[in-house]
mmCIF file of C-alpha atoms in Angstrom:
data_model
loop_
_atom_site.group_PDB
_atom_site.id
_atom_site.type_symbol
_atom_site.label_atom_id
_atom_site.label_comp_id
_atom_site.label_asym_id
_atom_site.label_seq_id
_atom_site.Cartn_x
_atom_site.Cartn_y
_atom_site.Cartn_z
ATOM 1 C CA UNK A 1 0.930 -9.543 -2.924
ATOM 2 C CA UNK A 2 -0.342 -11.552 -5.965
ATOM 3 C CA UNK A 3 2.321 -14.518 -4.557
ATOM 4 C CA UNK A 4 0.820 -14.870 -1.511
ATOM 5 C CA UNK A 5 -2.515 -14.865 -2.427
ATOM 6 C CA UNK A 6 -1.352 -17.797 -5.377
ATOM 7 C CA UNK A 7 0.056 -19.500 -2.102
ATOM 8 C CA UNK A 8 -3.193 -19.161 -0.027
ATOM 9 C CA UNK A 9 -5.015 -20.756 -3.102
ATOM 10 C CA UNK A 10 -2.729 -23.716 -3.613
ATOM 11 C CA UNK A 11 -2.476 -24.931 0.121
ATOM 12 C CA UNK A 12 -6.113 -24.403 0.142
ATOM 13 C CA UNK A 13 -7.072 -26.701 -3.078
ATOM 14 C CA UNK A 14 -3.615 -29.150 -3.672
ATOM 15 C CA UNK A 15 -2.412 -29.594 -0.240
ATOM 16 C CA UNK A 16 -3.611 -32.538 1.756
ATOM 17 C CA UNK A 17 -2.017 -31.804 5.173
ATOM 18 C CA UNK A 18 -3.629 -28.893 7.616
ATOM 19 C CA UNK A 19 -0.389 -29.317 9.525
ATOM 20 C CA UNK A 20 1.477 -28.520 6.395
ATOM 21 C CA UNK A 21 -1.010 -25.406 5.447
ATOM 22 C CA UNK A 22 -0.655 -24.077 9.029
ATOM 23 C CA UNK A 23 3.058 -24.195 8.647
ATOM 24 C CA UNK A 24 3.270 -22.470 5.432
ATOM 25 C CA UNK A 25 1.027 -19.779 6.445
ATOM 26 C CA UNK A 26 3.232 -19.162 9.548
ATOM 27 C CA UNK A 27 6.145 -18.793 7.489
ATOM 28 C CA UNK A 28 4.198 -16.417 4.775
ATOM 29 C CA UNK A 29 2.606 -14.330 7.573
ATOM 30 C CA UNK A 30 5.635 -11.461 7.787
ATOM 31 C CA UNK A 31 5.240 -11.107 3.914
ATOM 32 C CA UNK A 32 1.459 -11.037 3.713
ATOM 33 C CA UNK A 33 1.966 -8.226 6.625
ATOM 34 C CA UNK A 34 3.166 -6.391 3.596
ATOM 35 C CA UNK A 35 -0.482 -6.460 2.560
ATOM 36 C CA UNK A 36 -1.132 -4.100 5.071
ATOM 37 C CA UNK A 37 1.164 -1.065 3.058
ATOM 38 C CA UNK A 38 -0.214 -2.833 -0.190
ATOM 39 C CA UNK A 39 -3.825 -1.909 0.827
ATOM 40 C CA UNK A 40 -3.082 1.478 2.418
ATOM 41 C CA UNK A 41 -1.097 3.138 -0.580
ATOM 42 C CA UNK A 42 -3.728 1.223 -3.506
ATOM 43 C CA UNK A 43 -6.718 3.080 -1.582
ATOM 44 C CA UNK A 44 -4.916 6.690 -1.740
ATOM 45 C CA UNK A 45 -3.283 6.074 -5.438
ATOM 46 C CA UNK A 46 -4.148 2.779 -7.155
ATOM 47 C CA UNK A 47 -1.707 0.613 -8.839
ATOM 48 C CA UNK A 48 -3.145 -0.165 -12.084
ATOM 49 C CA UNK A 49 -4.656 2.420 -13.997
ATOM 50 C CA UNK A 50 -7.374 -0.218 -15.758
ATOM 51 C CA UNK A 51 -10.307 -0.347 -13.144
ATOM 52 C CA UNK A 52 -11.097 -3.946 -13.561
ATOM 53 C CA UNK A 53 -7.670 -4.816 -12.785
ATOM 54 C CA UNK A 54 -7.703 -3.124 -9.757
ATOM 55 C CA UNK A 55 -10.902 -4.854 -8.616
ATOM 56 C CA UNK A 56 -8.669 -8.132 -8.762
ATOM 57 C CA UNK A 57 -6.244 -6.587 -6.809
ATOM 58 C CA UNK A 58 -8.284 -5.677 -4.047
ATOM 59 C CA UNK A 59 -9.926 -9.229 -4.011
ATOM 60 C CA UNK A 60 -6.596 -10.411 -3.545
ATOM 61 C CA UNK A 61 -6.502 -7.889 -0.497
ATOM 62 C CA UNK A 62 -9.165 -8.781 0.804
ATOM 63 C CA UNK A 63 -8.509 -12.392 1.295
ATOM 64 C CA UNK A 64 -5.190 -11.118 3.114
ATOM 65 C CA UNK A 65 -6.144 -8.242 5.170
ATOM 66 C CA UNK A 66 -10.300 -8.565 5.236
ATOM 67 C CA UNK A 67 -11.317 -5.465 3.858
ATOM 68 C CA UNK A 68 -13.023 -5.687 0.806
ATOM 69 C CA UNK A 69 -13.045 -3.332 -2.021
ATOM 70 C CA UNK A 70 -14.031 0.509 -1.538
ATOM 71 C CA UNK A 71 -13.836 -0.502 2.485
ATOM 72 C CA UNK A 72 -10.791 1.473 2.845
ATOM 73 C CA UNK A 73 -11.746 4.522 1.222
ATOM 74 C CA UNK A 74 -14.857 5.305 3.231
ATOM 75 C CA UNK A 75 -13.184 4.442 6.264
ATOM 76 C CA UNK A 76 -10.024 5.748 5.385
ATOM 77 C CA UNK A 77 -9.177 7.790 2.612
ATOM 78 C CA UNK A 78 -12.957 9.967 3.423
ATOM 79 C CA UNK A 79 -12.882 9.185 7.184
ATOM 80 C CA UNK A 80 -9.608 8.866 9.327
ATOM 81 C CA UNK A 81 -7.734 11.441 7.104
ATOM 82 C CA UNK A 82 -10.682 14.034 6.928
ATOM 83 C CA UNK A 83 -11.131 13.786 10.330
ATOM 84 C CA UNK A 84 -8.067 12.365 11.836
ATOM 85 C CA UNK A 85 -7.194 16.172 13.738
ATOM 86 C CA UNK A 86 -10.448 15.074 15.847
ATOM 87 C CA UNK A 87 -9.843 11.767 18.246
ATOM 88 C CA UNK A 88 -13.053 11.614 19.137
ATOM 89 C CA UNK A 89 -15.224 11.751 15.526
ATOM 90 C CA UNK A 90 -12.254 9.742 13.901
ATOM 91 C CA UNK A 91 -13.098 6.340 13.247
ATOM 92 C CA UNK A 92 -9.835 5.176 14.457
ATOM 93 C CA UNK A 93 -10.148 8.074 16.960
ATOM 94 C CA UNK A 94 -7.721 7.333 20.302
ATOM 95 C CA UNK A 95 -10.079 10.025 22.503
ATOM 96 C CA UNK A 96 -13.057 8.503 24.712
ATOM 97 C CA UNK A 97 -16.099 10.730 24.859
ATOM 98 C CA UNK A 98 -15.088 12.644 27.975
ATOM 99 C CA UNK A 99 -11.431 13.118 25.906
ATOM 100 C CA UNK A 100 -9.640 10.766 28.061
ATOM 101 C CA UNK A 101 -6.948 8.198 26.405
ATOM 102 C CA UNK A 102 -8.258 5.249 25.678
ATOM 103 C CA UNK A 103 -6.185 2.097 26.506
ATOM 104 C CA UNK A 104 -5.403 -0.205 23.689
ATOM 105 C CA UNK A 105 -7.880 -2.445 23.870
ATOM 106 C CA UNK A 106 -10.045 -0.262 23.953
ATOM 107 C CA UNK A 107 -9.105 1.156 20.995
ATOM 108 C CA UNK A 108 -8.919 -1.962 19.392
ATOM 109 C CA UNK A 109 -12.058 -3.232 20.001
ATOM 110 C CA UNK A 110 -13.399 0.867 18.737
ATOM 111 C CA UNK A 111 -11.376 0.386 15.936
ATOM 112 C CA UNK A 112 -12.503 -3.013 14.858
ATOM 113 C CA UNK A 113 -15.767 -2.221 15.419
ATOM 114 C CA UNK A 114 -15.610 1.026 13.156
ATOM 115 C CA UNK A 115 -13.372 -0.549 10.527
ATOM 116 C CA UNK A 116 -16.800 -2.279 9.113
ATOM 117 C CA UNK A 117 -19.336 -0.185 10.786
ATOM 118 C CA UNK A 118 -18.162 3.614 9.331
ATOM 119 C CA UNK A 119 -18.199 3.126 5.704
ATOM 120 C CA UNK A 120 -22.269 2.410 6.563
ATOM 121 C CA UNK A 121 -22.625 5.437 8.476
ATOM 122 C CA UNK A 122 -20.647 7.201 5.719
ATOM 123 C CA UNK A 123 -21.533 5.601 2.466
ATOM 124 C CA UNK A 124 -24.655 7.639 2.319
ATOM 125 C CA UNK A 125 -22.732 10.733 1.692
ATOM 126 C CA UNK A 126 -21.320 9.497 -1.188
ATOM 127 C CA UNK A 127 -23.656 7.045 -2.943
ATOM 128 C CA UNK A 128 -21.736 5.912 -5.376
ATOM 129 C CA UNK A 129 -18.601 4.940 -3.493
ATOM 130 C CA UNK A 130 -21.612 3.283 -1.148
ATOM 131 C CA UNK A 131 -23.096 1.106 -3.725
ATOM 132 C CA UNK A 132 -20.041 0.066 -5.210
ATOM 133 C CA UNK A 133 -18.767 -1.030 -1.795
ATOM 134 C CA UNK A 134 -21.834 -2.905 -1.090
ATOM 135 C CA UNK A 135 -21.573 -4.871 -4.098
ATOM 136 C CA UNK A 136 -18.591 -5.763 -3.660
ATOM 137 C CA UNK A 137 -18.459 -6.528 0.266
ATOM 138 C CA UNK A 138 -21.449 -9.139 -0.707
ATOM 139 C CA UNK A 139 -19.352 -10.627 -3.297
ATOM 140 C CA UNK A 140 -16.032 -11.368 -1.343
ATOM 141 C CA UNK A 141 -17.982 -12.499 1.807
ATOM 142 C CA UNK A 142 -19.858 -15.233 -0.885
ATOM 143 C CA UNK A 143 -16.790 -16.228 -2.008
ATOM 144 C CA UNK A 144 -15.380 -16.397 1.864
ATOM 145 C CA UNK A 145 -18.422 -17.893 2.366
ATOM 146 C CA UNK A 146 -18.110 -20.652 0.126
ATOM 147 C CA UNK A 147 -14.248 -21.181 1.016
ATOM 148 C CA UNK A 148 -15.812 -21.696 4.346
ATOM 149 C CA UNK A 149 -18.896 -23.837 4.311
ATOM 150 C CA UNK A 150 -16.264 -26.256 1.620
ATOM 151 C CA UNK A 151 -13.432 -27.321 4.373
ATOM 152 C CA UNK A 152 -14.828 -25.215 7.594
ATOM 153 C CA UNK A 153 -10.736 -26.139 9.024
ATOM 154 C CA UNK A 154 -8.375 -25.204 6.452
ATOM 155 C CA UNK A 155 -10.849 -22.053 5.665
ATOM 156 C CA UNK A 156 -9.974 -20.908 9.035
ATOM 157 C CA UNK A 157 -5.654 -21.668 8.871
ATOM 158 C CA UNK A 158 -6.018 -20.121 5.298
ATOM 159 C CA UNK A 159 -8.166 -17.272 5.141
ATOM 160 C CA UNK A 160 -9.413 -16.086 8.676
ATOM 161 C CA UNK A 161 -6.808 -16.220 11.076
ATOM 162 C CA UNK A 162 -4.307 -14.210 8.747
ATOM 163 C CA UNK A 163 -7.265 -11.455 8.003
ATOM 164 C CA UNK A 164 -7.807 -11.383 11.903
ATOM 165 C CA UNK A 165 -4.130 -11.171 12.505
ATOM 166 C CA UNK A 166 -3.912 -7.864 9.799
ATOM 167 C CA UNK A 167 -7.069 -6.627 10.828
ATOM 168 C CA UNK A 168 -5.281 -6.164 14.453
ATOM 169 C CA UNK A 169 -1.814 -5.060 12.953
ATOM 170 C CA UNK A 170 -3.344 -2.205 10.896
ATOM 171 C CA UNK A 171 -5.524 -0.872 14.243
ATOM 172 C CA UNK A 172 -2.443 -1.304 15.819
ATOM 173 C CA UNK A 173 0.041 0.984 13.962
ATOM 174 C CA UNK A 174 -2.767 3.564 13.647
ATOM 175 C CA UNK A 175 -2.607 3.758 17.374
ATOM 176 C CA UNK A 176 1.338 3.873 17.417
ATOM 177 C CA UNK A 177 1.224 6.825 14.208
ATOM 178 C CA UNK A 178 -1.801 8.956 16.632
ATOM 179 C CA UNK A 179 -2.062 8.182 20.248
ATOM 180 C CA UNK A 180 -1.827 10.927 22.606
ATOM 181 C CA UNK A 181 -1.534 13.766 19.800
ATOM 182 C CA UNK A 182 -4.500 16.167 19.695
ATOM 183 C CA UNK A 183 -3.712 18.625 17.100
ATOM 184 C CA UNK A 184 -4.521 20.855 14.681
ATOM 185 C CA UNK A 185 -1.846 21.235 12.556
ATOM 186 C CA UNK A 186 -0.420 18.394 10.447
ATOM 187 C CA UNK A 187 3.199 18.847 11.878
ATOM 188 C CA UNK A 188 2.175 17.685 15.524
ATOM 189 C CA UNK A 189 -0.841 15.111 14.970
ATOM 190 C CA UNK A 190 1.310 11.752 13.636
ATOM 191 C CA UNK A 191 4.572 9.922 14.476
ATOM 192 C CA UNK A 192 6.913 8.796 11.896
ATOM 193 C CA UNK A 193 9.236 6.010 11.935
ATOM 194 C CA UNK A 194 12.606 7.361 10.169
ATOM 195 C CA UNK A 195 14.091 3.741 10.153
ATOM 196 C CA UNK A 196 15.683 3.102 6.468
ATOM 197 C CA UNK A 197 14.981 -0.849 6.861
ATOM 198 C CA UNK A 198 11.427 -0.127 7.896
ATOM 199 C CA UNK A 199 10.817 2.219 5.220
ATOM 200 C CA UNK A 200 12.081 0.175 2.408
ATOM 201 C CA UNK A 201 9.687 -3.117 3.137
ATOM 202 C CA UNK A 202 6.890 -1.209 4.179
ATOM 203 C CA UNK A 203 6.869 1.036 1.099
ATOM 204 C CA UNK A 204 7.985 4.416 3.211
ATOM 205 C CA UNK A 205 4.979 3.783 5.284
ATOM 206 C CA UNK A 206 7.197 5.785 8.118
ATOM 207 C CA UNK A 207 6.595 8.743 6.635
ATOM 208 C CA UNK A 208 3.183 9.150 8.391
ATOM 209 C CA UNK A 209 3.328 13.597 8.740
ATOM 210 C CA UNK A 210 4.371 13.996 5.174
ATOM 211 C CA UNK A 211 1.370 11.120 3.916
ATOM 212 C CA UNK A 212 -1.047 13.043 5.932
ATOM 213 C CA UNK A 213 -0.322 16.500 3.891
ATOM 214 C CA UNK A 214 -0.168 14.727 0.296
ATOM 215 C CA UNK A 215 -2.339 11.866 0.938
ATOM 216 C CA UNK A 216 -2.476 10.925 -3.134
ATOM 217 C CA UNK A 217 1.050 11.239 -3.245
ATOM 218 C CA UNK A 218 2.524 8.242 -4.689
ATOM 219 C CA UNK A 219 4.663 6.260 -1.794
ATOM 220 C CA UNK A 220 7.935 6.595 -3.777
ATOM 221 C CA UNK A 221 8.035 10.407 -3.259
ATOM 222 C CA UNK A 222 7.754 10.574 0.127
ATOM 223 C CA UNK A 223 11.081 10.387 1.417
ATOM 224 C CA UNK A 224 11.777 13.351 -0.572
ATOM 225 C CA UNK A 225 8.811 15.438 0.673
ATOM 226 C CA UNK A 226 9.739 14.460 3.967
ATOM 227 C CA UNK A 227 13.103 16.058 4.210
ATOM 228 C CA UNK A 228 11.409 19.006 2.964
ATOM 229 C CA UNK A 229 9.162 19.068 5.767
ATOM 230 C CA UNK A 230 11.162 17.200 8.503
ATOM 231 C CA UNK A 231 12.226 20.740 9.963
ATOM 232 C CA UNK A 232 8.675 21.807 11.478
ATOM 233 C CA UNK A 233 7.967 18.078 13.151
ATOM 234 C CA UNK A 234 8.998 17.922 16.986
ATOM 235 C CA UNK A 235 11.777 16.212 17.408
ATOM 236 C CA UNK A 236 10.096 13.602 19.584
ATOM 237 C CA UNK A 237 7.856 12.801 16.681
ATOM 238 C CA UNK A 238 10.593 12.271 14.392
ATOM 239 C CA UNK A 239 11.705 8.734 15.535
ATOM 240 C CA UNK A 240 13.878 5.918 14.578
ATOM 241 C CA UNK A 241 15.027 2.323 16.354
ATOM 242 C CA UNK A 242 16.288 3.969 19.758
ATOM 243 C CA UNK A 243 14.109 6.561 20.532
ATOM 244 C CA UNK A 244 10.225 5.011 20.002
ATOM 245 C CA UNK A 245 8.216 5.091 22.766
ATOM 246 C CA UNK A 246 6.107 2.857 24.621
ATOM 247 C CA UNK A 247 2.899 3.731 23.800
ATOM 248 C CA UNK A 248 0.949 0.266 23.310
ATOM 249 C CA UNK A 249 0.039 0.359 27.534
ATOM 250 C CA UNK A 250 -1.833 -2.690 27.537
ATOM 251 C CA UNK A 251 -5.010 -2.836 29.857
ATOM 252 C CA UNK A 252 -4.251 0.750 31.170
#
């Protein structure tokens, strides 16, 4: 995480070339979709135990994924997972008003949308949380800010495109772990991806059901408290490489 945010910084201030920088972040962009798991698992148990240090961490974060500190736990950690067993209240909620499936897009363009707009209409609830978010969302977007208004092009190939790239790829698995699934038990409301491969670079991020129940369980155990559960999932919501489904439907 810390590497490619060192990387970001030193084609932003020592190299010469855009062409270069946009070639480098190309390459970098699988790992820094790594950020994604980073962010999710910090959020719901955080890495370092000294608060300042996690601060830094999450500025890091930020610069990959463009959510700033305290983001993801209103929208997240106090939103999605309290309310995640209603589609339509959920801010990354895959119901339309009437309770019909949304396409994708749509749901990308709700789920963008809510990703900055919920922890406002939340934060109130918990004030504290709210003004320690709002500090901090003024002080990444300065520094953004000033990365911007400094080289306006290499900002953009740096900083932007990458956050608008992980913005879309966390909406997008949120749609792939929930779509379709109106429940009210834990068991039948997410999809898991069982792949060992997956598991491994995404920090068992496959283990959606099991995350759901345990939420502040620490992502090494969950593998474990899986199996435990794996017995009361469906079958078709237990899933590996052959047997995912198709449920992007694009413009549907």
């Amino acid at each position: 995480m810390f590497g490619c945010f060192a990387i970001q910084l030193s084609l932003y201030f020592f190299e010469a070339s855009l062409s270069t920088a946009a070639i480098v972040m190309a390459v970098i962009l699988p790992a820094q979709q790594l950020a994604r798991a980073c962010l999710h698992f910090h959020y719901h148990c955080s890495v370092f135990v000294v608060p300042a240090l996690n601060r830094l961490y999450e500025v890091a974060l930020f610069f990959c994924t463009g959510l700033s500190p305290h983001q993801f736990t209103l929208h997240h950690v106090l939103g999605h997972h309290v309310l995640y067993f209603n589609p339509r209240r959920d801010p990354l909620g895959w119901q339309r008003a009437d309770g019909a499936k949304m396409t994708f897009l749509e749901f990308l363009a709700k789920g963008t949308v809510n990703l900055y707009r919920f922890p406002f209409q939340l934060g109130p609830r918990y004030p504290r949380i709210f003004r320690r978010f709002k500090r901090w969302l003024a002080f990444v977007l300065g520094l953004l800010g000033v990365l911007v208004a400094l080289d306006p092009a290499r900002a953009l190939i740096i900083w932007v495109i990458p956050m608008v790239v992980l913005l879309v790829d966390i909406i997008r698995l949120n749609w792939w772990h929930h779509v379709g699934l109106e429940a009210s038990d834990h068991a039948r409301a997410s999809r898991n991806d069982l792949r060992r491969a997956y598991n491994i670079i995404t920090f068992n991020s496959g283990y959606h059901t099991v995350h759901h129940i345990h939420p502040g369980k620490h992502w090494s155990l969950l593998a474990a408290e899986h199996q435990a559960i794996a017995h009361t999932i469906p079958d078709e919501l237990n899933q590996g490489s052959t047997n995912a489904p198709d449920v992007l439907h694009f413009g549907r």
